[in-house]
Amino acid sequence: MSEKTPVSLTTVYPACSALLAVELPQIDYRQLPEYLEQHPEACRTYPYLLDLSKIERSCHRLKTDSSPIPENVAQRMINPTLEFIPVQWAGLPGLLTDSQEQPKEQPGHVLVYRKPETGEILVIDASGHDLLALKLISDSTSSKQAAEEAGVPIGTIDDILYSAVYRGLLLTPKSKLVRGVDFPRGDITNPERFSTPTFTLQWHITQVCDLHCRHCYDRSDRTTMELGEAVRVLDDLYDFCTGHNVFTQVTFTGGNPLLYPHFNALYQEAADRGFLLAILGNPMPRHRIEEMMAIQKPEFYQVSLEGLREHNDYMRGQGHFDRIFDFLDLLTELNIYSMVMLTLTRANMEEVIELAELLRDRTNQFTFNRLAMVGEGTDLASVRPEDFPAFLERYMEAGKNNPCMSLKDNFFNLLRHKKSMPYIGGCAGYGCGAAFNFVSLLPDGEVHACRKLPSPIGNICTQTFSEIYHSEIARRYRSGSSACKDCEIRPVCGGCPAVAHGFGKDIFNELDPYCFR
């Protein structure tokens, strides 16, 4: 707005103008707060008008300032549009939209800023956490240093900073986990399909299991880490994810992860570092779940079913089907997001949709993985590739009326592409996530690109996550099969390397045998 353009006080200060009982002289609109400070009689009826005028002036400044907010920053920083206004009254932001609000005399601060994603102007009473987040960034104080000084877990500090980033008070660097360079072709250019905001460690903390399923892919004996070594792994994971600007999720699995002798202590250590936590396991007694809940509620708890009762119990043991349904009811009662996974085989393919109907009101999410003929899974029959597209059609159609049915297999995107439908997130975000947005850590320290096939990429006992992630072999897994390089939907598909491996395919050079492009 030009300096010469006349601006009325009513335009800049609508809330103040509605409350002022005196007529103001002709003054520069930018000087109203100074005028009220010099003429306190104008605020006699509403003593908070001085503070309110500072807020409205700040809002007007942002409305007329077209300076862009940086999209890419090198390090976490304060939103450059933010104005920090000391005030003597609390509740002033509400007056901007409701003249009946009654502020309370209470010293504090109001924050006025433009939200990065939307450009919306926000006005909030600053909380103690807001002020702490701003101070930490202003003083260049690390989360570790702040946590040590305050005597709190580092996750407590990070949660405060993440909240400030989420609400736009802080700007943060973009994820460094980007795999677009690994794709020779990039016709699908949505950036979120090439980068990941979260890195997941799928941690098989024990091989001990209370089941012996007929398709188990690894019954080998492996040394289990002691608690101290496991905590060192968490620290290295924290450094890796912080250095790559991604959130951290640890999904504990096994075997049965809750049978790891130090499970509660390790779960607590992971929670203290601010990680998102999840479980891939078996039904457990209520008291074990409540112990876990007392530490941190998991993002989800995933269990498995292999079909209707008779087939499932043949695969996983007598009575398992009913135990799962009882356990799902417990998870619902405890308000834990539940997921049910099925391993799709030739024997259970015709039971999937009926099972999904039984689960409609018992679980939050139901989905399937195709059988990877690895380990004891080599004794089972995979779905015939020629039967798979029709199965996907039936499943997707049934899912329209069953909210628990999730589309996970990457080949749903091939089907949706043929139908000109929007793509879905697939197995682990868009495309295969092996060695990209997740890795699998085995009890003895071996790190694999994916647990469903032998895919060693390093060992955390002798290497760091960063060394493993940026190794040449990990990059090969991220790149996927060269046979997919010219496919127009490569970034949202790529098939399943574990399934291809089970068919004896060269996963770096041959197609997933189920591809129906």
Short mmCIF file of C-alpha atoms in Angstrom, two decimals:
data_model
loop_
_atom_site.label_atom_id
_atom_site.label_comp_id
_atom_site.label_asym_id
_atom_site.label_seq_id
_atom_site.Cartn_x
_atom_site.Cartn_y
_atom_site.Cartn_z
CA MET A 1 0.00 0.00 0.00
CA SER A 2 1.40 3.37 -0.94
CA GLU A 3 2.48 5.68 1.87
CA LYS A 4 0.30 8.39 0.28
CA THR A 5 -2.83 6.27 0.26
CA PRO A 6 -5.17 7.56 3.00
CA VAL A 7 -6.13 4.84 5.43
CA SER A 8 -8.94 5.25 7.94
CA LEU A 9 -8.54 4.20 11.54
CA THR A 10 -11.73 2.19 11.23
CA THR A 11 -10.19 0.10 8.47
CA VAL A 12 -7.03 -0.70 10.40
CA TYR A 13 -8.56 -0.90 13.88
CA PRO A 14 -12.14 -2.23 13.53
CA ALA A 15 -12.25 -3.82 17.00
CA CYS A 16 -10.81 -0.73 18.70
CA SER A 17 -13.08 1.63 16.75
CA ALA A 18 -16.14 -0.28 17.94
CA LEU A 19 -15.12 0.26 21.55
CA LEU A 20 -13.69 3.80 21.57
CA ALA A 21 -16.03 6.22 23.33
CA VAL A 22 -14.21 9.40 22.21
CA GLU A 23 -13.67 10.90 18.79
CA LEU A 24 -10.06 10.75 17.73
CA PRO A 25 -8.19 13.58 16.05
CA GLN A 26 -6.72 13.18 12.56
CA ILE A 27 -3.57 11.11 13.14
CA ASP A 28 -1.46 8.77 11.06
CA TYR A 29 -3.10 5.36 11.34
CA ARG A 30 0.22 3.81 12.38
CA GLN A 31 0.38 6.06 15.45
CA LEU A 32 -2.82 5.01 17.24
CA PRO A 33 -1.06 2.89 19.91
CA GLU A 34 1.28 5.81 20.69
CA TYR A 35 -1.69 8.22 20.86
CA LEU A 36 -3.57 5.96 23.30
CA GLU A 37 -0.45 5.62 25.42
CA GLN A 38 -0.22 9.41 25.67
CA HIS A 39 -3.99 9.86 26.25
CA PRO A 40 -5.04 7.19 28.76
CA GLU A 41 -8.44 8.84 29.19
CA ALA A 42 -9.43 7.39 25.82
CA CYS A 43 -9.03 3.92 27.34
CA ARG A 44 -10.85 4.59 30.59
CA THR A 45 -13.86 2.40 29.78
CA TYR A 46 -11.80 -0.33 28.12
CA PRO A 47 -8.31 -0.25 29.62
CA TYR A 48 -7.10 -2.99 27.27
CA LEU A 49 -7.54 -0.83 24.14
CA LEU A 50 -3.85 0.07 24.02
CA ASP A 51 -2.86 -3.59 23.78
CA LEU A 52 -5.64 -4.29 21.32
CA SER A 53 -4.50 -1.46 19.07
CA LYS A 54 -0.97 -2.91 18.90
CA ILE A 55 -2.42 -6.26 17.82
CA GLU A 56 -4.62 -4.72 15.12
CA ARG A 57 -1.73 -2.65 13.80
CA SER A 58 0.33 -5.82 13.52
CA CYS A 59 -2.48 -7.60 11.67
CA HIS A 60 -2.72 -4.71 9.20
CA ARG A 61 1.03 -4.81 8.64
CA LEU A 62 0.83 -8.47 7.68
CA LYS A 63 -2.18 -7.91 5.42
CA THR A 64 -0.29 -5.29 3.43
CA ASP A 65 3.12 -6.99 3.45
CA SER A 66 3.52 -9.33 0.51
CA SER A 67 6.99 -10.56 1.47
CA PRO A 68 7.08 -14.34 0.92
CA ILE A 69 7.84 -16.79 3.70
CA PRO A 70 10.89 -18.91 2.79
CA GLU A 71 9.93 -22.37 1.53
CA ASN A 72 13.37 -23.84 2.12
CA VAL A 73 15.45 -23.09 5.19
CA ALA A 74 18.82 -24.48 6.17
CA GLN A 75 17.99 -24.80 9.85
CA ARG A 76 15.03 -24.35 12.14
CA MET A 77 14.16 -20.67 12.45
CA ILE A 78 11.47 -18.32 13.74
CA ASN A 79 8.76 -17.43 11.22
CA PRO A 80 9.98 -14.06 9.87
CA THR A 81 6.44 -12.66 9.85
CA LEU A 82 6.02 -13.23 13.58
CA GLU A 83 5.48 -10.18 15.79
CA PHE A 84 5.92 -10.64 19.54
CA ILE A 85 3.69 -8.20 21.45
CA PRO A 86 3.95 -7.80 25.26
CA VAL A 87 0.47 -7.17 26.69
CA GLN A 88 -1.14 -6.60 30.07
CA TRP A 89 -4.35 -8.45 29.25
CA ALA A 90 -5.17 -12.07 28.35
CA GLY A 91 -7.90 -13.05 25.92
CA LEU A 92 -7.41 -10.17 23.49
CA PRO A 93 -7.32 -12.32 20.30
CA GLY A 94 -10.97 -13.22 20.88
CA LEU A 95 -11.97 -9.54 20.67
CA LEU A 96 -10.95 -9.43 17.03
CA THR A 97 -13.97 -11.53 16.11
CA ASP A 98 -16.29 -11.12 19.11
CA SER A 99 -16.78 -7.73 20.78
CA GLN A 100 -18.47 -9.43 23.75
CA GLU A 101 -15.25 -11.14 24.85
CA GLN A 102 -14.08 -10.11 28.31
CA PRO A 103 -10.26 -9.97 28.57
CA LYS A 104 -8.62 -10.57 31.94
CA GLU A 105 -5.90 -8.38 33.39
CA GLN A 106 -2.91 -10.70 33.19
CA PRO A 107 0.51 -9.84 31.74
CA GLY A 108 1.60 -11.99 28.83
CA HIS A 109 2.40 -11.95 25.15
CA VAL A 110 0.40 -12.11 21.94
CA LEU A 111 1.85 -13.61 18.78
CA VAL A 112 0.75 -12.33 15.38
CA TYR A 113 2.02 -14.13 12.29
CA ARG A 114 1.22 -15.48 8.86
CA LYS A 115 0.90 -19.26 8.61
CA PRO A 116 3.36 -20.63 6.04
CA GLU A 117 1.13 -23.11 4.23
CA THR A 118 -2.01 -20.99 3.88
CA GLY A 119 -0.98 -17.36 4.33
CA GLU A 120 -3.69 -17.04 7.01
CA ILE A 121 -3.00 -14.39 9.65
CA LEU A 122 -3.12 -15.91 13.12
CA VAL A 123 -3.32 -14.12 16.46
CA ILE A 124 -2.78 -16.17 19.62
CA ASP A 125 -2.05 -15.72 23.30
CA ALA A 126 1.45 -17.15 23.68
CA SER A 127 1.67 -20.19 25.93
CA GLY A 128 4.69 -21.02 28.05
CA HIS A 129 5.60 -23.71 25.54
CA ASP A 130 5.39 -21.20 22.68
CA LEU A 131 7.76 -18.85 24.49
CA LEU A 132 10.15 -21.68 25.28
CA ALA A 133 10.24 -22.84 21.66
CA LEU A 134 10.97 -19.31 20.45
CA LYS A 135 13.68 -18.80 23.05
CA LEU A 136 15.41 -22.10 22.23
CA ILE A 137 15.62 -21.18 18.56
CA SER A 138 16.57 -17.57 19.26
CA ASP A 139 19.38 -18.70 21.57
CA SER A 140 20.44 -21.62 19.30
CA THR A 141 19.95 -24.02 22.20
CA SER A 142 19.81 -27.69 21.14
CA SER A 143 17.11 -30.04 22.37
CA LYS A 144 19.72 -32.14 24.18
CA GLN A 145 21.14 -29.13 26.01
CA ALA A 146 17.68 -27.85 26.97
CA ALA A 147 16.62 -31.30 28.19
CA GLU A 148 19.75 -31.65 30.33
CA GLU A 149 19.29 -28.20 31.85
CA ALA A 150 15.60 -28.82 32.60
CA GLY A 151 16.07 -32.42 33.74
CA VAL A 152 13.42 -33.72 31.34
CA PRO A 153 13.49 -36.30 28.52
CA ILE A 154 14.66 -34.91 25.19
CA GLY A 155 11.31 -35.96 23.70
CA THR A 156 9.58 -33.41 25.93
CA ILE A 157 11.61 -30.59 24.38
CA ASP A 158 11.21 -31.92 20.84
CA ASP A 159 7.43 -32.18 21.27
CA ILE A 160 7.34 -28.48 22.19
CA LEU A 161 9.37 -27.59 19.10
CA TYR A 162 7.34 -29.87 16.82
CA SER A 163 4.14 -28.21 18.05
CA ALA A 164 5.56 -24.77 17.25
CA VAL A 165 6.53 -25.97 13.76
CA TYR A 166 3.10 -27.52 13.20
CA ARG A 167 1.35 -24.26 14.07
CA GLY A 168 3.68 -22.18 11.92
CA LEU A 169 5.59 -20.31 14.63
CA LEU A 170 8.80 -21.97 13.48
CA LEU A 171 10.05 -22.95 10.04
CA THR A 172 11.95 -26.20 9.69
CA PRO A 173 14.15 -27.66 6.94
CA LYS A 174 12.61 -30.14 4.54
CA SER A 175 13.29 -33.85 4.82
CA LYS A 176 16.67 -34.92 3.48
CA LEU A 177 15.35 -38.39 2.75
CA VAL A 178 14.59 -37.89 -0.94
CA ARG A 179 14.76 -40.59 -3.54
CA GLY A 180 13.75 -38.81 -6.75
CA VAL A 181 17.36 -39.07 -7.91
CA ASP A 182 17.04 -42.86 -7.67
CA PHE A 183 14.27 -42.88 -10.28
CA PRO A 184 15.45 -42.54 -13.88
CA ARG A 185 11.96 -41.35 -14.79
CA GLY A 186 9.82 -38.85 -12.85
CA ASP A 187 6.58 -38.25 -14.71
CA ILE A 188 4.63 -38.10 -11.46
CA THR A 189 6.11 -34.95 -9.99
CA ASN A 190 4.28 -34.49 -6.69
CA PRO A 191 7.22 -33.90 -4.31
CA GLU A 192 5.67 -35.93 -1.48
CA ARG A 193 6.06 -39.04 -3.61
CA PHE A 194 9.82 -38.57 -3.63
CA SER A 195 10.48 -37.55 -0.03
CA THR A 196 9.35 -38.81 3.35
CA PRO A 197 8.55 -36.83 6.52
CA THR A 198 8.96 -39.90 8.76
CA PHE A 199 11.55 -42.65 9.04
CA THR A 200 10.43 -45.94 10.60
CA LEU A 201 12.65 -48.47 12.29
CA GLN A 202 10.90 -51.83 12.22
CA TRP A 203 12.72 -53.40 15.14
CA HIS A 204 12.54 -57.15 15.62
CA ILE A 205 13.75 -57.04 19.20
CA THR A 206 13.35 -60.77 19.81
CA GLN A 207 12.85 -64.00 17.90
CA VAL A 208 10.87 -65.45 20.82
CA CYS A 209 7.26 -66.04 19.82
CA ASP A 210 4.25 -67.72 21.39
CA LEU A 211 3.08 -68.87 17.94
CA HIS A 212 4.60 -70.96 15.16
CA CYS A 213 2.83 -69.87 11.99
CA ARG A 214 3.07 -71.97 8.85
CA HIS A 215 4.32 -69.04 6.77
CA CYS A 216 6.90 -67.65 9.22
CA TYR A 217 9.80 -66.21 7.27
CA ASP A 218 12.46 -66.56 9.97
CA ARG A 219 12.69 -69.03 12.84
CA SER A 220 16.47 -68.73 13.17
CA ASP A 221 18.18 -68.29 16.52
CA ARG A 222 19.62 -64.82 16.96
CA THR A 223 21.35 -63.19 19.90
CA THR A 224 19.16 -60.60 21.61
CA MET A 225 20.59 -57.20 22.50
CA GLU A 226 21.06 -56.25 26.11
CA LEU A 227 19.17 -53.14 27.21
CA GLY A 228 22.24 -50.89 27.21
CA GLU A 229 23.11 -51.75 23.62
CA ALA A 230 19.48 -51.27 22.58
CA VAL A 231 19.44 -47.80 24.16
CA ARG A 232 22.60 -46.93 22.20
CA VAL A 233 20.68 -47.89 19.05
CA LEU A 234 17.91 -45.45 20.01
CA ASP A 235 20.44 -42.65 20.47
CA ASP A 236 21.97 -43.30 17.06
CA LEU A 237 18.49 -43.42 15.51
CA TYR A 238 17.67 -40.07 17.13
CA ASP A 239 20.81 -38.50 15.68
CA PHE A 240 20.08 -39.95 12.22
CA CYS A 241 16.50 -38.67 12.08
CA THR A 242 17.35 -35.28 13.56
CA GLY A 243 20.17 -34.87 11.06
CA HIS A 244 17.86 -35.74 8.17
CA ASN A 245 14.92 -33.58 9.36
CA VAL A 246 12.42 -36.40 9.73
CA PHE A 247 10.13 -37.64 12.47
CA THR A 248 11.02 -40.98 14.00
CA GLN A 249 8.77 -44.00 14.41
CA VAL A 250 9.86 -47.20 16.08
CA THR A 251 7.65 -50.17 15.34
CA PHE A 252 8.47 -52.93 17.80
CA THR A 253 7.97 -56.44 16.52
CA GLY A 254 9.51 -59.90 16.72
CA GLY A 255 8.73 -62.73 17.30
CA ASN A 256 6.40 -61.26 19.85
CA PRO A 257 8.01 -57.98 20.97
CA LEU A 258 6.35 -57.94 24.37
CA LEU A 259 8.24 -61.15 25.19
CA TYR A 260 11.56 -59.27 25.03
CA PRO A 261 12.73 -59.32 28.68
CA HIS A 262 13.37 -55.55 28.84
CA PHE A 263 10.39 -54.46 26.76
CA ASN A 264 8.89 -51.92 29.18
CA ALA A 265 12.26 -50.31 29.83
CA LEU A 266 13.10 -50.09 26.12
CA TYR A 267 9.64 -48.76 25.29
CA GLN A 268 10.12 -46.07 27.95
CA GLU A 269 13.52 -45.11 26.52
CA ALA A 270 12.01 -44.78 23.04
CA ALA A 271 9.14 -42.67 24.40
CA ASP A 272 11.60 -40.42 26.26
CA ARG A 273 13.24 -39.59 22.94
CA GLY A 274 9.92 -38.38 21.54
CA PHE A 275 9.52 -41.21 19.03
CA LEU A 276 6.21 -42.33 17.61
CA LEU A 277 5.74 -45.93 18.76
CA ALA A 278 3.80 -48.87 17.34
CA ILE A 279 3.49 -52.61 17.85
CA LEU A 280 3.34 -55.52 15.42
CA GLY A 281 2.59 -58.42 17.72
CA ASN A 282 0.21 -60.96 19.16
CA PRO A 283 -2.63 -60.74 21.69
CA MET A 284 -1.35 -60.04 25.19
CA PRO A 285 -2.99 -59.80 28.64
CA ARG A 286 -4.69 -56.55 29.61
CA HIS A 287 -2.11 -55.69 32.26
CA ARG A 288 0.74 -55.75 29.72
CA ILE A 289 -1.11 -53.38 27.42
CA GLU A 290 -1.99 -51.08 30.33
CA GLU A 291 1.69 -51.00 31.38
CA MET A 292 2.57 -49.88 27.87
CA MET A 293 -0.23 -47.31 27.84
CA ALA A 294 1.07 -45.84 31.10
CA ILE A 295 4.30 -45.03 29.27
CA GLN A 296 2.92 -43.91 25.90
CA LYS A 297 -0.08 -44.81 23.83
CA PRO A 298 1.07 -46.61 20.66
CA GLU A 299 0.17 -45.13 17.29
CA PHE A 300 -1.29 -48.52 16.44
CA TYR A 301 -1.18 -52.16 17.47
CA GLN A 302 -1.19 -54.59 14.56
CA VAL A 303 -2.17 -58.25 14.79
CA SER A 304 -2.63 -60.88 12.10
CA LEU A 305 -5.39 -63.11 10.80
CA GLU A 306 -5.04 -65.51 7.87
CA GLY A 307 -8.68 -65.99 6.92
CA LEU A 308 -11.84 -67.31 8.54
CA ARG A 309 -11.67 -69.34 11.75
CA GLU A 310 -10.83 -72.78 10.34
CA HIS A 311 -8.11 -71.66 7.95
CA ASN A 312 -6.66 -69.09 10.34
CA ASP A 313 -6.35 -71.58 13.18
CA TYR A 314 -4.76 -74.09 10.81
CA MET A 315 -2.15 -71.43 9.99
CA ARG A 316 -1.63 -69.87 13.42
CA GLY A 317 -2.84 -72.37 16.02
CA GLN A 318 -6.07 -73.57 17.56
CA GLY A 319 -8.14 -70.81 19.18
CA HIS A 320 -6.09 -67.98 17.66
CA PHE A 321 -9.04 -66.56 15.67
CA ASP A 322 -11.19 -66.05 18.76
CA ARG A 323 -8.27 -64.68 20.78
CA ILE A 324 -7.69 -62.05 18.09
CA PHE A 325 -11.32 -60.93 18.14
CA ASP A 326 -11.29 -60.69 21.94
CA PHE A 327 -8.04 -58.74 21.80
CA LEU A 328 -9.43 -56.32 19.22
CA ASP A 329 -12.27 -55.60 21.62
CA LEU A 330 -9.69 -54.85 24.33
CA LEU A 331 -7.81 -52.46 22.04
CA THR A 332 -11.09 -50.69 21.24
CA GLU A 333 -11.88 -50.41 24.94
CA LEU A 334 -8.45 -48.88 25.59
CA ASN A 335 -8.84 -46.55 22.59
CA ILE A 336 -5.81 -47.98 20.78
CA TYR A 337 -5.88 -47.83 16.99
CA SER A 338 -5.98 -51.46 15.82
CA MET A 339 -4.82 -52.96 12.54
CA VAL A 340 -5.29 -56.47 11.17
CA MET A 341 -2.89 -57.85 8.57
CA LEU A 342 -3.50 -60.89 6.37
CA THR A 343 -0.89 -62.71 4.29
CA LEU A 344 -2.60 -63.37 0.97
CA THR A 345 -2.21 -66.92 -0.38
CA ARG A 346 -4.00 -69.11 -2.89
CA ALA A 347 -5.74 -70.87 0.01
CA ASN A 348 -7.27 -67.79 1.66
CA MET A 349 -7.91 -65.41 -1.26
CA GLU A 350 -11.63 -66.24 -1.39
CA GLU A 351 -12.00 -65.61 2.36
CA VAL A 352 -10.58 -62.10 2.44
CA ILE A 353 -13.71 -60.06 1.75
CA GLU A 354 -15.86 -62.15 4.08
CA LEU A 355 -13.25 -61.73 6.82
CA ALA A 356 -13.25 -57.99 6.19
CA GLU A 357 -17.00 -57.95 6.80
CA LEU A 358 -16.52 -59.67 10.15
CA LEU A 359 -13.91 -57.05 11.04
CA ARG A 360 -15.99 -54.09 9.89
CA ASP A 361 -16.84 -52.94 13.43
CA ARG A 362 -13.98 -54.67 15.26
CA THR A 363 -10.86 -52.96 13.89
CA ASN A 364 -9.78 -49.61 12.55
CA GLN A 365 -7.93 -51.01 9.57
CA PHE A 366 -7.71 -54.30 7.68
CA THR A 367 -5.35 -55.00 4.82
CA PHE A 368 -3.18 -57.68 3.26
CA ASN A 369 0.34 -58.43 2.07
CA ARG A 370 1.00 -60.90 -0.71
CA LEU A 371 2.82 -64.03 0.44
CA ALA A 372 6.59 -63.76 0.22
CA MET A 373 7.79 -67.30 -0.38
CA VAL A 374 10.65 -67.01 2.08
CA GLY A 375 11.43 -69.19 5.07
CA GLU A 376 8.54 -71.49 5.91
CA GLY A 377 6.43 -69.52 3.43
CA THR A 378 8.08 -71.53 0.65
CA ASP A 379 5.75 -74.41 1.55
CA LEU A 380 2.63 -72.40 0.69
CA ALA A 381 1.06 -71.61 -2.67
CA SER A 382 0.96 -68.01 -3.82
CA VAL A 383 -2.03 -66.54 -5.60
CA ARG A 384 -1.79 -67.19 -9.33
CA PRO A 385 -0.59 -63.94 -10.93
CA GLU A 386 -3.32 -64.17 -13.57
CA ASP A 387 -5.96 -64.20 -10.78
CA PHE A 388 -4.59 -61.17 -8.96
CA PRO A 389 -6.03 -58.24 -10.97
CA ALA A 390 -9.59 -59.54 -10.59
CA PHE A 391 -9.03 -59.98 -6.85
CA LEU A 392 -7.84 -56.38 -6.56
CA GLU A 393 -11.00 -55.27 -8.41
CA ARG A 394 -13.24 -57.19 -5.99
CA TYR A 395 -11.37 -55.96 -2.94
CA MET A 396 -11.43 -52.32 -4.05
CA GLU A 397 -15.15 -52.53 -4.84
CA ALA A 398 -15.93 -54.07 -1.45
CA GLY A 399 -13.81 -51.42 0.24
CA LYS A 400 -16.13 -48.67 -0.99
CA ASN A 401 -18.68 -49.82 1.59
CA ASN A 402 -16.37 -51.11 4.31
CA PRO A 403 -14.35 -48.34 6.01
CA CYS A 404 -11.90 -50.73 7.66
CA MET A 405 -10.58 -52.05 4.33
CA SER A 406 -7.29 -50.38 3.45
CA LEU A 407 -5.52 -50.34 0.07
CA LYS A 408 -1.91 -51.23 0.72
CA ASP A 409 -0.52 -53.25 -2.17
CA ASN A 410 1.32 -51.05 -4.67
CA PHE A 411 -0.53 -52.67 -7.56
CA PHE A 412 -3.72 -50.93 -6.47
CA ASN A 413 -2.09 -47.88 -8.06
CA LEU A 414 -1.63 -49.75 -11.33
CA LEU A 415 -5.32 -50.64 -11.25
CA ARG A 416 -6.27 -47.08 -10.34
CA HIS A 417 -4.04 -45.73 -13.09
CA LYS A 418 -5.92 -47.82 -15.64
CA LYS A 419 -9.17 -46.38 -14.27
CA SER A 420 -7.83 -42.78 -14.15
CA MET A 421 -8.37 -42.70 -10.39
CA PRO A 422 -6.22 -40.86 -7.81
CA TYR A 423 -3.25 -42.81 -6.48
CA ILE A 424 -3.07 -44.14 -2.94
CA GLY A 425 -0.16 -44.21 -0.51
CA GLY A 426 0.64 -47.86 -1.01
CA CYS A 427 2.82 -50.11 1.10
CA ALA A 428 4.83 -47.52 3.01
CA GLY A 429 4.00 -44.16 1.58
CA TYR A 430 4.20 -44.00 -2.22
CA GLY A 431 6.01 -46.95 -3.74
CA CYS A 432 8.14 -49.52 -1.95
CA GLY A 433 9.66 -48.10 1.22
CA ALA A 434 12.54 -50.59 1.56
CA ALA A 435 15.70 -48.74 2.66
CA PHE A 436 13.88 -45.47 1.97
CA ASN A 437 11.44 -44.59 4.72
CA PHE A 438 12.05 -47.72 6.76
CA VAL A 439 14.58 -50.41 7.50
CA SER A 440 14.31 -53.58 9.57
CA LEU A 441 16.62 -54.20 12.49
CA LEU A 442 17.01 -57.80 13.69
CA PRO A 443 17.71 -58.82 17.30
CA ASP A 444 21.44 -59.32 16.70
CA GLY A 445 22.01 -55.97 14.96
CA GLU A 446 21.64 -56.98 11.30
CA VAL A 447 19.87 -54.28 9.30
CA HIS A 448 17.77 -55.31 6.29
CA ALA A 449 16.09 -53.20 3.64
CA CYS A 450 12.92 -55.27 4.20
CA ARG A 451 12.22 -58.07 6.66
CA LYS A 452 10.21 -60.13 4.21
CA LEU A 453 13.27 -61.11 2.19
CA PRO A 454 16.98 -61.54 2.90
CA SER A 455 18.20 -57.99 2.23
CA PRO A 456 21.15 -57.20 4.53
CA ILE A 457 22.47 -53.66 4.17
CA GLY A 458 24.58 -53.35 7.32
CA ASN A 459 24.96 -54.04 11.03
CA ILE A 460 24.11 -51.48 13.68
CA CYS A 461 26.62 -53.01 16.10
CA THR A 462 29.50 -51.83 13.91
CA GLN A 463 27.95 -49.04 11.82
CA THR A 464 25.69 -46.04 12.29
CA PHE A 465 22.26 -45.67 10.71
CA SER A 466 23.65 -42.91 8.52
CA GLU A 467 26.46 -45.13 7.21
CA ILE A 468 24.01 -47.94 6.53
CA TYR A 469 21.35 -45.74 4.93
CA HIS A 470 23.77 -44.04 2.55
CA SER A 471 25.57 -47.22 1.52
CA GLU A 472 25.56 -48.33 -2.11
CA ILE A 473 23.57 -51.48 -1.37
CA ALA A 474 20.83 -49.48 0.40
CA ARG A 475 20.66 -47.13 -2.57
CA ARG A 476 20.14 -50.12 -4.87
CA TYR A 477 17.11 -51.21 -2.85
CA ARG A 478 15.70 -47.67 -2.97
CA SER A 479 16.14 -47.61 -6.74
CA GLY A 480 14.14 -50.81 -7.16
CA SER A 481 14.10 -52.86 -10.32
CA SER A 482 15.54 -51.46 -13.53
CA ALA A 483 12.66 -53.21 -15.29
CA CYS A 484 10.36 -50.50 -13.86
CA LYS A 485 12.43 -47.53 -14.96
CA ASP A 486 10.29 -46.58 -17.96
CA CYS A 487 6.92 -47.11 -16.28
CA GLU A 488 4.96 -43.89 -15.99
CA ILE A 489 3.72 -44.76 -12.48
CA ARG A 490 7.08 -45.92 -11.15
CA PRO A 491 7.13 -43.39 -8.26
CA VAL A 492 3.87 -44.76 -6.85
CA CYS A 493 4.41 -48.46 -7.52
CA GLY A 494 7.53 -50.57 -8.02
CA GLY A 495 5.82 -53.81 -7.04
CA CYS A 496 7.09 -55.85 -4.09
CA PRO A 497 10.73 -57.03 -4.08
CA ALA A 498 9.98 -59.66 -1.42
CA VAL A 499 7.33 -61.29 -3.58
CA ALA A 500 9.60 -61.16 -6.64
CA HIS A 501 12.41 -62.74 -4.62
CA GLY A 502 10.09 -65.58 -3.58
CA PHE A 503 9.48 -66.32 -7.25
CA GLY A 504 13.22 -66.53 -7.86
CA LYS A 505 13.38 -63.20 -9.67
CA ASP A 506 16.34 -60.82 -9.79
CA ILE A 507 14.73 -58.01 -7.80
CA PHE A 508 17.11 -55.38 -9.21
CA ASN A 509 16.47 -56.21 -12.86
CA GLU A 510 13.18 -58.12 -13.24
CA LEU A 511 9.53 -57.24 -12.76
CA ASP A 512 7.35 -58.34 -9.89
CA PRO A 513 5.60 -61.35 -11.48
CA TYR A 514 2.20 -59.89 -10.54
CA CYS A 515 2.69 -56.75 -12.64
CA PHE A 516 -0.19 -56.47 -15.14
CA ARG A 517 0.90 -53.28 -16.86
#
